[in-house]
Amino acid sequence: MTDVQTTPDSPAPTESIPVPGPMRLRDMREVIRNVPRYLTGLRDEHGPVVRVPMGKTDAFLISDFDVVQDVIIASSKRFDKDAQKVGPGPDDWGSSLERVLGKGLVTSVGTYHRRQRRLIQPVFHRRRIAGYGEAFATIADEASAGFQDGTRFNFHEAMYELALGMVTRTLFDVSLESEAADGIRRAFPREGGPLRWELSPFGKILLRLPLPANRQFKRGLKTVDEIVYGMIEERRKGPGDGDDLLSVLLTVTDADTGEHLTDQELRDEAITLLMAGHETSSGSLTWTYYLLGTHPEIREKLHAEIDEVLGDRLPTVEDLPRLKYTDAVYSEALRLFPPAWVLVRRALEDYAANGYHIPRNSVLMVSPYVLHRDRTWWPEPERFAPERFLADAEPDPANPLLGHARAAGRPKLAYLPFGAGPRQCIGNVFAQMEGVMALATLSRHWEFEPVGPAPDRVTSDFTLQPRGGLEVVAHRRR
Ligand code: HEM
């Protein structure tokens, strides 16, 4: 990878960055169906930096790896995540999101974000997350016990419940039957609802109407707030030896000032982790099972590994190094369908890189979905081939894909389902462990046959999900 040239003598003017022509009917259809795929088409047609006119300002789709690395990591201080400040429409984007998440890690910016991140990062140490391994396997096993042979159902709903269960148990030590889980279901439905309406220009009108969904959102949010504040109070009064994430967050101390997180800060971070932690994981498990359901030969290999490593028992964290193929399946599904399919930044100042000039306040879009389909680094990019991620497999001239994702010399950011740099997913270890353990647990007994049309239409408001979910029929394997 070459060094990025961020201060060229004479940067090319913004106007020289390609802009797609007026939208054709088929472009509109693609935007309605599948925005990530539409953006991939723009990159293929117009190159690594494309200017996409959007409302008040322009957005730039950046797929030049050197520039991506500079924006996300090296020059990250010249960008922030608050792209909503320059978003389209009469109101700021994302105000519902901020109402929900407050100044938690996802929505906060600048020095405040840097401080919170520094304080909270140790809470996500691999050793602590490994302590949740048993919870991951137990919750997946409970879900597994609920499936019935030959039954058709919406698999995405089941994965939503599964991921919600994982995060409520690890964060608050409460179950899916708890009031907290119920408040979340009511306030933040899987599709639609005020939280997501905020992101669409028409949705803003809906937000002002006296609709039941608006009332439900407000009531749900109030309930969740009351519950979280109640839990904080309970833990403050308790012996302080809990090992759920909220209890650990309570012990966080700023080494410089000796300060702890305030109730408000704890509330914001807890709700942020709750939200960031279940929508992403439920999407990735759904996509993984869609891919397994349509690739029997890969499913067979997965089953062979799980049967050999686990036999009749549930997985533990100690099994993970031997569940290599399972890990590769999950990693490859995250490549093809990264739930956080676009990372959005706002340029705090004029920015020039590799001859491109991007004016202050522009929105930059770095899309893992698009980058994961770059033919230079991902041969046969649309092919589901978990063996790409098998690092120590013997080279096989007949299969050049084997291990190539782990080969030396590739740009680090060719694969970034969890982002990178100072805003990298704080839950990345949690998520990978949770995903692999869920996959191993569910696939011990079940395979799922997708039915109905392929999930060509996606929702991509916050995360990438098959629109309407995924209908499957469950088949008991053993
Ligand atoms: C498959 C599952 C997941 C995926 C694909 C994913 C992906 C991402 C990505 C790409 C970012 C960076 C966004 C950006 O740079 O703009 C991010 C941020 C974040 N994620 Fe995740 N995530 C997952 C699961 C989780 C889980 C389980 C948690 C918590 C338990 C979590 C908590 C967070 C938080 C708090 C941030 C904000 C970090 C910051 O800005 O400092 N995520 N996630």
Short mmCIF file of C-alpha atoms and ligand atoms in Angstrom, two decimals:
data_model
loop_
_atom_site.label_atom_id
_atom_site.label_comp_id
_atom_site.label_asym_id
_atom_site.label_seq_id
_atom_site.Cartn_x
_atom_site.Cartn_y
_atom_site.Cartn_z
CA MET A 1 0.00 0.00 0.00
CA THR A 2 1.39 3.42 -0.90
CA ASP A 3 1.46 6.43 1.41
CA VAL A 4 -1.49 8.67 0.89
CA GLN A 5 -0.66 12.14 -0.42
CA THR A 6 -2.81 14.43 1.71
CA THR A 7 -1.28 17.76 0.79
CA PRO A 8 -0.81 17.82 -2.96
CA ASP A 9 0.54 21.07 -4.45
CA SER A 10 -2.52 21.51 -6.58
CA PRO A 11 -5.38 19.27 -5.57
CA ALA A 12 -7.82 18.40 -8.31
CA PRO A 13 -10.92 20.50 -7.80
CA THR A 14 -14.00 18.82 -6.39
CA GLU A 15 -15.64 19.20 -9.80
CA SER A 16 -13.20 16.68 -11.31
CA ILE A 17 -14.51 13.91 -9.07
CA PRO A 18 -17.00 11.90 -11.13
CA VAL A 19 -20.68 12.52 -10.47
CA PRO A 20 -23.22 9.99 -11.73
CA GLY A 21 -25.60 11.38 -14.35
CA PRO A 22 -29.32 11.88 -13.69
CA MET A 23 -30.95 8.81 -12.22
CA ARG A 24 -32.38 6.35 -14.72
CA LEU A 25 -35.44 4.28 -13.93
CA ARG A 26 -33.31 1.24 -13.18
CA ASP A 27 -31.13 3.30 -10.78
CA MET A 28 -34.24 4.37 -8.91
CA ARG A 29 -35.40 0.78 -8.74
CA GLU A 30 -32.02 -0.27 -7.39
CA VAL A 31 -32.03 2.52 -4.78
CA ILE A 32 -35.45 1.37 -3.60
CA ARG A 33 -34.38 -2.27 -3.51
CA ASN A 34 -30.81 -2.27 -2.40
CA VAL A 35 -28.77 0.89 -1.67
CA PRO A 36 -25.48 -0.91 -0.85
CA ARG A 37 -25.62 -2.69 -4.21
CA TYR A 38 -26.43 0.58 -5.96
CA LEU A 39 -23.34 2.19 -4.41
CA THR A 40 -21.22 -0.79 -5.48
CA GLY A 41 -22.45 -0.15 -9.03
CA LEU A 42 -21.41 3.52 -8.73
CA ARG A 43 -17.91 2.53 -7.65
CA ASP A 44 -17.65 0.00 -10.50
CA GLU A 45 -18.83 2.54 -13.04
CA HIS A 46 -17.15 5.73 -11.83
CA GLY A 47 -14.06 4.69 -9.87
CA PRO A 48 -12.72 4.89 -6.33
CA VAL A 49 -14.06 8.34 -5.43
CA VAL A 50 -17.57 9.31 -6.54
CA ARG A 51 -19.54 12.43 -5.69
CA VAL A 52 -23.14 11.60 -4.84
CA PRO A 53 -25.40 14.68 -4.74
CA MET A 54 -27.54 14.51 -1.59
CA GLY A 55 -29.85 17.28 -0.42
CA LYS A 56 -28.05 20.27 1.10
CA THR A 57 -24.62 18.89 0.47
CA ASP A 58 -22.64 16.31 -1.46
CA ALA A 59 -21.58 12.95 -0.20
CA PHE A 60 -18.41 11.29 -1.41
CA LEU A 61 -18.24 7.52 -1.73
CA ILE A 62 -14.61 6.66 -0.95
CA SER A 63 -13.30 3.28 -2.09
CA ASP A 64 -9.60 4.13 -2.60
CA PHE A 65 -7.94 2.05 0.16
CA ASP A 66 -5.22 4.63 0.83
CA VAL A 67 -7.77 7.40 1.29
CA VAL A 68 -10.00 5.12 3.39
CA GLN A 69 -7.06 4.36 5.67
CA ASP A 70 -6.32 8.07 5.98
CA VAL A 71 -9.91 9.10 6.72
CA ILE A 72 -10.68 6.30 9.17
CA ILE A 73 -7.30 6.06 10.90
CA ALA A 74 -4.36 8.37 10.10
CA SER A 75 -6.26 11.66 9.72
CA SER A 76 -9.30 10.62 11.75
CA LYS A 77 -9.09 13.80 13.84
CA ARG A 78 -9.97 15.80 10.74
CA PHE A 79 -13.33 14.00 10.55
CA ASP A 80 -16.21 13.36 12.85
CA LYS A 81 -19.18 11.03 12.84
CA ASP A 82 -21.84 13.72 13.17
CA ALA A 83 -22.74 13.75 9.47
CA GLN A 84 -26.33 14.51 10.48
CA LYS A 85 -25.23 18.12 10.99
CA VAL A 86 -25.18 18.52 7.22
CA GLY A 87 -27.83 15.97 6.29
CA PRO A 88 -30.77 16.60 3.97
CA GLY A 89 -34.16 17.90 4.97
CA PRO A 90 -35.37 20.62 7.27
CA ASP A 91 -34.28 18.97 10.52
CA ASP A 92 -31.00 17.45 11.52
CA TRP A 93 -30.64 13.79 10.82
CA GLY A 94 -30.48 11.47 13.69
CA SER A 95 -32.08 13.53 16.43
CA SER A 96 -34.28 10.57 17.45
CA LEU A 97 -31.13 8.49 17.57
CA GLU A 98 -29.48 11.02 19.84
CA ARG A 99 -32.60 11.17 21.97
CA VAL A 100 -32.27 7.43 22.46
CA LEU A 101 -28.51 7.01 22.72
CA GLY A 102 -27.68 10.38 24.31
CA LYS A 103 -23.93 10.91 24.27
CA GLY A 104 -22.99 7.24 24.21
CA LEU A 105 -20.01 5.97 22.20
CA VAL A 106 -21.85 5.69 18.90
CA THR A 107 -23.19 9.26 18.81
CA SER A 108 -20.61 11.28 20.77
CA VAL A 109 -17.80 13.12 19.02
CA GLY A 110 -14.50 14.95 19.64
CA THR A 111 -12.72 15.04 22.98
CA TYR A 112 -15.80 13.78 24.85
CA HIS A 113 -15.85 10.63 22.70
CA ARG A 114 -12.09 10.14 23.12
CA ARG A 115 -12.38 10.30 26.92
CA GLN A 116 -15.35 7.91 27.08
CA ARG A 117 -13.68 5.48 24.71
CA ARG A 118 -10.45 5.51 26.77
CA LEU A 119 -12.43 4.76 29.94
CA ILE A 120 -14.68 2.08 28.49
CA GLN A 121 -12.21 0.21 26.25
CA PRO A 122 -10.78 -1.96 29.11
CA VAL A 123 -14.29 -3.21 29.92
CA PHE A 124 -14.22 -5.01 26.54
CA HIS A 125 -10.96 -6.84 27.19
CA ARG A 126 -10.94 -10.26 25.52
CA ARG A 127 -10.59 -12.06 28.89
CA ARG A 128 -13.74 -10.46 30.29
CA ILE A 129 -15.72 -11.16 27.11
CA ALA A 130 -14.55 -14.79 27.24
CA GLY A 131 -16.33 -14.93 30.61
CA TYR A 132 -19.63 -14.52 28.74
CA GLY A 133 -18.98 -17.61 26.59
CA GLU A 134 -21.25 -19.81 28.66
CA ALA A 135 -24.08 -17.27 28.41
CA PHE A 136 -23.68 -17.15 24.61
CA ALA A 137 -23.94 -20.95 24.33
CA THR A 138 -26.80 -21.27 26.86
CA ILE A 139 -28.94 -18.61 25.20
CA ALA A 140 -28.36 -20.10 21.73
CA ASP A 141 -29.25 -23.51 23.17
CA GLU A 142 -32.52 -22.11 24.56
CA ALA A 143 -33.33 -20.76 21.08
CA SER A 144 -32.39 -24.12 19.56
CA ALA A 145 -34.80 -25.91 21.91
CA GLY A 146 -37.63 -23.69 20.64
CA PHE A 147 -37.41 -24.70 16.95
CA GLN A 148 -39.74 -27.38 15.59
CA ASP A 149 -38.93 -29.80 12.81
CA GLY A 150 -40.63 -28.94 9.51
CA THR A 151 -41.97 -25.59 10.75
CA ARG A 152 -41.83 -22.48 8.60
CA PHE A 153 -41.04 -19.22 10.41
CA ASN A 154 -39.30 -15.85 10.11
CA PHE A 155 -35.71 -16.66 10.98
CA HIS A 156 -34.69 -13.03 11.33
CA GLU A 157 -37.20 -12.55 14.14
CA ALA A 158 -35.70 -15.55 15.92
CA MET A 159 -32.18 -14.15 15.51
CA TYR A 160 -33.34 -10.74 16.76
CA GLU A 161 -34.61 -12.40 19.94
CA LEU A 162 -31.42 -14.43 20.23
CA ALA A 163 -29.13 -11.39 19.91
CA LEU A 164 -31.34 -9.35 22.24
CA GLY A 165 -31.12 -12.19 24.76
CA MET A 166 -27.30 -12.26 24.48
CA VAL A 167 -26.96 -8.56 25.07
CA THR A 168 -29.56 -8.18 27.86
CA ARG A 169 -27.97 -11.11 29.73
CA THR A 170 -24.37 -9.87 29.41
CA LEU A 171 -25.17 -6.19 29.90
CA PHE A 172 -27.79 -6.31 32.64
CA ASP A 173 -27.93 -9.95 33.71
CA VAL A 174 -31.63 -10.11 32.83
CA SER A 175 -33.51 -12.47 30.53
CA LEU A 176 -35.66 -12.04 27.45
CA GLU A 177 -38.77 -12.25 29.63
CA SER A 178 -37.61 -9.15 31.54
CA GLU A 179 -39.32 -5.78 31.43
CA ALA A 180 -36.13 -4.33 29.90
CA ALA A 181 -36.28 -6.65 26.88
CA ASP A 182 -39.97 -5.93 26.50
CA GLY A 183 -39.47 -2.15 26.57
CA ILE A 184 -36.83 -2.48 23.86
CA ARG A 185 -39.08 -4.57 21.62
CA ARG A 186 -41.85 -1.98 21.94
CA ALA A 187 -39.71 1.11 21.46
CA PHE A 188 -37.45 -0.17 18.71
CA PRO A 189 -39.23 -2.57 16.36
CA ARG A 190 -37.07 -4.44 13.86
CA GLU A 191 -38.33 -2.49 10.88
CA GLY A 192 -39.92 0.94 10.56
CA GLY A 193 -40.82 2.96 13.62
CA PRO A 194 -39.85 6.51 14.60
CA LEU A 195 -36.20 5.74 15.26
CA ARG A 196 -35.75 4.77 11.62
CA TRP A 197 -38.20 7.26 10.13
CA GLU A 198 -35.83 10.01 11.15
CA LEU A 199 -33.44 8.82 8.47
CA SER A 200 -35.87 9.23 5.59
CA PRO A 201 -37.23 12.56 4.34
CA PHE A 202 -40.84 11.26 4.33
CA GLY A 203 -40.36 9.73 7.72
CA LYS A 204 -39.91 13.21 9.17
CA ILE A 205 -43.55 13.95 8.35
CA LEU A 206 -44.67 10.74 10.03
CA LEU A 207 -42.76 11.75 13.15
CA ARG A 208 -45.02 14.78 13.61
CA LEU A 209 -48.29 12.88 13.29
CA PRO A 210 -50.18 11.58 16.34
CA LEU A 211 -49.57 7.97 15.29
CA PRO A 212 -49.74 4.99 17.66
CA ALA A 213 -46.14 4.15 16.65
CA ASN A 214 -44.94 7.56 17.90
CA ARG A 215 -46.71 7.08 21.22
CA GLN A 216 -45.35 3.56 21.53
CA PHE A 217 -41.83 4.82 20.85
CA LYS A 218 -42.08 7.50 23.54
CA ARG A 219 -43.60 5.10 26.06
CA GLY A 220 -41.05 2.39 25.26
CA LEU A 221 -38.14 4.82 25.58
CA LYS A 222 -39.48 6.10 28.90
CA THR A 223 -39.80 2.52 30.16
CA VAL A 224 -36.30 1.61 29.03
CA ASP A 225 -34.93 4.77 30.70
CA GLU A 226 -36.70 4.03 33.97
CA ILE A 227 -35.49 0.44 33.95
CA VAL A 228 -31.88 1.37 33.19
CA TYR A 229 -31.79 4.11 35.84
CA GLY A 230 -33.38 1.62 38.27
CA MET A 231 -30.66 -0.92 37.53
CA ILE A 232 -27.93 1.69 37.99
CA GLU A 233 -29.39 2.64 41.40
CA GLU A 234 -29.71 -1.00 42.42
CA ARG A 235 -26.09 -1.70 41.54
CA ARG A 236 -24.85 1.45 43.27
CA LYS A 237 -26.50 0.21 46.48
CA GLY A 238 -25.35 -3.39 45.99
CA PRO A 239 -22.04 -5.02 46.98
CA GLY A 240 -20.46 -4.04 43.63
CA ASP A 241 -19.38 -7.56 42.70
CA GLY A 242 -21.64 -8.13 39.68
CA ASP A 243 -19.96 -9.20 36.47
CA ASP A 244 -22.53 -7.91 33.98
CA LEU A 245 -21.24 -5.08 31.79
CA LEU A 246 -23.31 -2.46 33.60
CA SER A 247 -21.79 -3.43 36.97
CA VAL A 248 -18.32 -3.23 35.43
CA LEU A 249 -19.06 0.16 33.84
CA LEU A 250 -19.94 1.42 37.33
CA THR A 251 -16.40 0.68 38.49
CA VAL A 252 -14.72 2.56 35.62
CA THR A 253 -12.42 5.31 36.97
CA ASP A 254 -10.70 8.12 35.11
CA ALA A 255 -7.03 7.69 36.06
CA ASP A 256 -6.37 11.45 35.64
CA THR A 257 -9.26 12.79 37.70
CA GLY A 258 -10.38 9.81 39.79
CA GLU A 259 -13.93 10.41 38.50
CA HIS A 260 -16.49 7.68 37.78
CA LEU A 261 -19.16 7.74 35.07
CA THR A 262 -22.26 9.70 36.12
CA ASP A 263 -25.73 8.12 36.05
CA GLN A 264 -26.49 9.92 32.81
CA GLU A 265 -23.25 8.72 31.20
CA LEU A 266 -23.93 5.17 32.38
CA ARG A 267 -27.45 5.30 30.99
CA ASP A 268 -26.23 6.57 27.62
CA GLU A 269 -23.48 3.96 27.31
CA ALA A 270 -25.72 1.10 28.46
CA ILE A 271 -28.47 1.93 25.96
CA THR A 272 -25.86 2.43 23.24
CA LEU A 273 -24.38 -1.02 23.87
CA LEU A 274 -27.84 -2.51 23.95
CA MET A 275 -28.76 -1.03 20.60
CA ALA A 276 -25.39 -1.44 18.87
CA GLY A 277 -25.09 -4.97 20.20
CA HIS A 278 -28.25 -6.67 19.00
CA GLU A 279 -29.31 -5.28 15.65
CA THR A 280 -25.90 -5.94 14.07
CA SER A 281 -25.52 -9.47 15.41
CA SER A 282 -29.06 -10.52 14.54
CA GLY A 283 -28.51 -9.36 10.97
CA SER A 284 -25.21 -11.17 10.59
CA LEU A 285 -26.61 -14.48 11.90
CA THR A 286 -29.58 -14.20 9.56
CA TRP A 287 -27.33 -13.59 6.56
CA THR A 288 -25.03 -16.43 7.62
CA TYR A 289 -27.91 -18.91 7.68
CA TYR A 290 -29.23 -17.61 4.39
CA LEU A 291 -25.82 -18.34 2.83
CA LEU A 292 -25.59 -21.74 4.51
CA GLY A 293 -29.11 -22.56 3.37
CA THR A 294 -28.16 -21.90 -0.24
CA HIS A 295 -24.73 -23.62 -0.16
CA PRO A 296 -25.24 -27.25 0.92
CA GLU A 297 -21.60 -28.26 0.40
CA ILE A 298 -20.40 -25.54 2.78
CA ARG A 299 -23.12 -26.43 5.27
CA GLU A 300 -21.93 -30.05 5.24
CA LYS A 301 -18.35 -29.00 6.01
CA LEU A 302 -19.58 -26.81 8.84
CA HIS A 303 -21.59 -29.67 10.32
CA ALA A 304 -18.62 -32.04 10.03
CA GLU A 305 -16.42 -29.65 12.03
CA ILE A 306 -19.05 -28.97 14.68
CA ASP A 307 -19.82 -32.68 15.12
CA GLU A 308 -16.14 -33.54 15.38
CA VAL A 309 -15.21 -30.77 17.82
CA LEU A 310 -18.32 -30.79 20.00
CA GLY A 311 -19.89 -34.22 19.77
CA ASP A 312 -22.92 -33.97 22.05
CA ARG A 313 -21.97 -31.01 24.15
CA LEU A 314 -22.35 -27.23 23.95
CA PRO A 315 -19.37 -25.17 22.77
CA THR A 316 -17.13 -23.39 25.25
CA VAL A 317 -14.66 -20.57 24.64
CA GLU A 318 -11.85 -23.15 24.77
CA ASP A 319 -13.33 -24.81 21.65
CA LEU A 320 -13.02 -21.65 19.56
CA PRO A 321 -9.46 -22.25 18.26
CA ARG A 322 -10.67 -25.61 16.87
CA LEU A 323 -13.86 -24.20 15.32
CA LYS A 324 -11.82 -22.74 12.47
CA TYR A 325 -14.24 -23.43 9.66
CA THR A 326 -17.17 -22.13 11.73
CA ASP A 327 -15.21 -18.94 12.34
CA ALA A 328 -14.38 -18.70 8.62
CA VAL A 329 -18.07 -19.12 7.71
CA TYR A 330 -19.05 -16.27 10.02
CA SER A 331 -16.20 -14.04 8.78
CA GLU A 332 -17.11 -14.67 5.15
CA ALA A 333 -20.79 -13.90 5.84
CA LEU A 334 -19.67 -10.62 7.45
CA ARG A 335 -17.69 -9.90 4.29
CA LEU A 336 -20.63 -10.41 1.94
CA PHE A 337 -23.25 -8.82 4.20
CA PRO A 338 -21.56 -6.51 6.70
CA PRO A 339 -24.39 -5.30 8.98
CA ALA A 340 -22.64 -1.93 9.46
CA TRP A 341 -22.49 -1.56 5.69
CA VAL A 342 -21.48 2.12 5.60
CA LEU A 343 -19.31 4.30 7.85
CA VAL A 344 -20.19 7.96 7.59
CA ARG A 345 -17.90 10.87 8.40
CA ARG A 346 -18.07 14.68 8.14
CA ALA A 347 -14.98 16.60 7.02
CA LEU A 348 -14.22 19.17 9.73
CA GLU A 349 -11.96 21.05 7.32
CA ASP A 350 -11.09 21.06 3.62
CA TYR A 351 -9.38 17.80 2.83
CA ALA A 352 -7.15 16.73 -0.04
CA ALA A 353 -5.98 13.18 -0.60
CA ASN A 354 -4.46 11.42 -3.60
CA GLY A 355 -5.40 14.35 -5.78
CA TYR A 356 -9.02 14.53 -4.67
CA HIS A 357 -10.22 17.70 -3.00
CA ILE A 358 -13.13 17.38 -0.60
CA PRO A 359 -14.59 20.58 0.88
CA ARG A 360 -15.18 21.12 4.57
CA ASN A 361 -18.51 19.79 5.89
CA SER A 362 -18.83 17.21 3.11
CA VAL A 363 -20.13 13.81 4.05
CA LEU A 364 -17.79 10.91 3.32
CA MET A 365 -19.12 7.38 2.96
CA VAL A 366 -16.79 4.43 3.40
CA SER A 367 -18.72 1.27 2.68
CA PRO A 368 -17.47 -2.10 3.93
CA TYR A 369 -20.08 -3.64 1.60
CA VAL A 370 -18.47 -1.95 -1.41
CA LEU A 371 -14.86 -2.49 -0.29
CA HIS A 372 -15.52 -6.18 0.38
CA ARG A 373 -16.36 -6.51 -3.31
CA ASP A 374 -13.15 -4.97 -4.63
CA ARG A 375 -11.92 -7.43 -7.26
CA THR A 376 -8.25 -6.60 -6.66
CA TRP A 377 -8.36 -8.04 -3.16
CA TRP A 378 -11.41 -10.28 -3.37
CA PRO A 379 -11.29 -12.55 -6.41
CA GLU A 380 -14.80 -13.75 -7.32
CA PRO A 381 -16.19 -11.25 -4.83
CA GLU A 382 -19.80 -12.44 -4.96
CA ARG A 383 -18.87 -16.05 -4.23
CA PHE A 384 -19.49 -17.34 -0.69
CA ALA A 385 -16.16 -19.03 0.01
CA PRO A 386 -15.33 -19.37 3.74
CA GLU A 387 -11.99 -20.99 2.88
CA ARG A 388 -10.69 -17.49 2.11
CA PHE A 389 -10.36 -17.08 5.89
CA LEU A 390 -8.54 -20.35 6.63
CA ALA A 391 -5.12 -18.94 7.47
CA ASP A 392 -3.08 -22.09 8.04
CA ALA A 393 -4.57 -24.30 5.33
CA GLU A 394 -2.09 -26.04 3.02
CA PRO A 395 -1.80 -24.08 -0.25
CA ASP A 396 -3.87 -25.67 -3.00
CA PRO A 397 -3.09 -24.65 -6.61
CA ALA A 398 -6.59 -25.79 -7.57
CA ASN A 399 -8.13 -23.33 -5.11
CA PRO A 400 -6.43 -19.91 -5.16
CA LEU A 401 -9.06 -18.53 -2.77
CA LEU A 402 -7.79 -20.73 0.06
CA GLY A 403 -6.47 -18.53 2.87
CA HIS A 404 -6.06 -15.45 0.66
CA ALA A 405 -7.99 -13.16 3.07
CA ARG A 406 -5.29 -13.82 5.69
CA ALA A 407 -2.34 -13.58 3.30
CA ALA A 408 0.45 -11.10 4.05
CA GLY A 409 0.64 -7.86 2.12
CA ARG A 410 -3.04 -7.13 1.77
CA PRO A 411 -4.39 -3.70 2.74
CA LYS A 412 -5.62 -4.05 6.33
CA LEU A 413 -8.82 -2.32 5.37
CA ALA A 414 -9.71 -4.72 2.57
CA TYR A 415 -11.80 -6.35 5.30
CA LEU A 416 -13.49 -4.07 7.79
CA PRO A 417 -16.81 -5.37 9.06
CA PHE A 418 -15.98 -3.81 12.43
CA GLY A 419 -14.52 -0.58 11.07
CA ALA A 420 -11.05 0.54 12.15
CA GLY A 421 -9.19 3.29 13.97
CA PRO A 422 -10.50 5.25 16.95
CA ARG A 423 -14.13 4.51 16.11
CA GLN A 424 -13.64 0.80 15.55
CA CYS A 425 -16.40 -1.38 16.98
CA ILE A 426 -15.73 -1.70 20.69
CA GLY A 427 -17.78 -4.90 20.66
CA ASN A 428 -15.76 -6.66 17.91
CA VAL A 429 -14.41 -9.46 20.13
CA PHE A 430 -17.83 -9.86 21.76
CA ALA A 431 -19.52 -10.01 18.36
CA GLN A 432 -17.18 -12.54 16.73
CA MET A 433 -17.27 -14.81 19.79
CA GLU A 434 -21.05 -14.54 20.11
CA GLY A 435 -21.55 -15.21 16.39
CA VAL A 436 -19.31 -18.27 16.23
CA MET A 437 -20.74 -19.74 19.45
CA ALA A 438 -24.30 -19.18 18.24
CA LEU A 439 -23.50 -20.77 14.90
CA ALA A 440 -21.90 -23.81 16.51
CA THR A 441 -24.76 -24.23 19.00
CA LEU A 442 -27.65 -23.84 16.55
CA SER A 443 -26.03 -25.98 13.84
CA ARG A 444 -25.51 -28.90 16.24
CA HIS A 445 -29.16 -29.84 15.77
CA TRP A 446 -30.61 -27.72 12.99
CA GLU A 447 -30.35 -26.65 9.41
CA PHE A 448 -32.61 -24.01 7.91
CA GLU A 449 -33.96 -24.05 4.38
CA PRO A 450 -34.73 -20.56 3.05
CA VAL A 451 -38.11 -20.41 1.29
CA GLY A 452 -39.66 -17.76 -0.91
CA PRO A 453 -37.79 -15.25 -3.07
CA ALA A 454 -34.09 -14.53 -2.47
CA PRO A 455 -33.62 -11.55 -0.12
CA ASP A 456 -32.88 -9.12 -2.92
CA ARG A 457 -34.57 -6.20 -1.16
CA VAL A 458 -32.75 -5.01 1.88
CA THR A 459 -33.26 -2.44 4.59
CA SER A 460 -30.16 -0.39 5.11
CA ASP A 461 -31.29 2.44 7.41
CA PHE A 462 -29.02 1.60 10.33
CA THR A 463 -27.86 -1.88 9.49
CA LEU A 464 -28.11 -4.21 6.52
CA GLN A 465 -31.02 -6.64 6.92
CA PRO A 466 -33.14 -8.67 4.51
CA ARG A 467 -36.32 -6.61 4.13
CA GLY A 468 -39.24 -8.36 5.79
CA GLY A 469 -36.85 -10.88 7.35
CA LEU A 470 -36.06 -14.36 6.07
CA GLU A 471 -38.60 -17.16 5.82
CA VAL A 472 -37.12 -20.60 6.49
CA VAL A 473 -38.20 -24.15 7.23
CA ALA A 474 -36.33 -25.76 10.13
CA HIS A 475 -34.99 -29.29 9.62
CA ARG A 476 -33.66 -31.25 12.58
CA ARG A 477 -30.28 -32.80 11.71
CA ARG A 478 -29.81 -35.04 14.71
C1 HEM B 1 -21.67 -8.51 13.95
C2 HEM B 1 -21.80 -7.61 14.87
C3 HEM B 1 -21.27 -6.20 14.81
C4 HEM B 1 -20.82 -5.48 13.73
C5 HEM B 1 -20.71 -5.92 12.29
C6 HEM B 1 -20.43 -4.18 14.23
C7 HEM B 1 -19.88 -3.18 13.45
C8 HEM B 1 -19.49 -1.94 13.92
C9 HEM B 1 -18.80 -0.94 13.14
C10 HEM B 1 -18.41 -1.07 11.68
C11 HEM B 1 -18.58 0.13 13.94
C12 HEM B 1 -17.84 1.41 13.57
C13 HEM B 1 -18.75 2.45 12.97
C14 HEM B 1 -18.00 3.64 12.43
O1 HEM B 1 -16.77 3.64 12.32
O2 HEM B 1 -18.68 4.61 12.06
C15 HEM B 1 -19.14 -0.19 15.23
C16 HEM B 1 -19.13 0.66 16.32
C17 HEM B 1 -19.59 0.30 17.56
N1 HEM B 1 -20.06 -0.93 17.95
FE1 HEM B 1 -20.27 -2.56 16.80
N2 HEM B 1 -20.68 -4.13 15.57
C18 HEM B 1 -21.17 -5.35 15.96
C19 HEM B 1 -21.52 -5.74 17.24
C20 HEM B 1 -21.39 -4.94 18.35
C21 HEM B 1 -21.65 -5.38 19.71
C22 HEM B 1 -22.03 -6.80 20.10
C23 HEM B 1 -21.47 -4.29 20.51
C24 HEM B 1 -21.59 -4.16 22.00
C25 HEM B 1 -21.80 -5.13 22.83
C26 HEM B 1 -21.10 -3.17 19.65
C27 HEM B 1 -20.87 -1.88 20.09
C28 HEM B 1 -20.40 -0.86 19.29
C29 HEM B 1 -20.14 0.49 19.77
C30 HEM B 1 -20.37 1.01 21.19
C31 HEM B 1 -19.63 1.22 18.69
C32 HEM B 1 -19.19 2.68 18.68
C33 HEM B 1 -17.69 2.73 18.97
C34 HEM B 1 -17.11 4.15 18.95
O3 HEM B 1 -17.46 4.95 18.08
O4 HEM B 1 -16.24 4.40 19.80
N3 HEM B 1 -21.05 -3.61 18.36
N4 HEM B 1 -19.68 -1.46 15.20
#
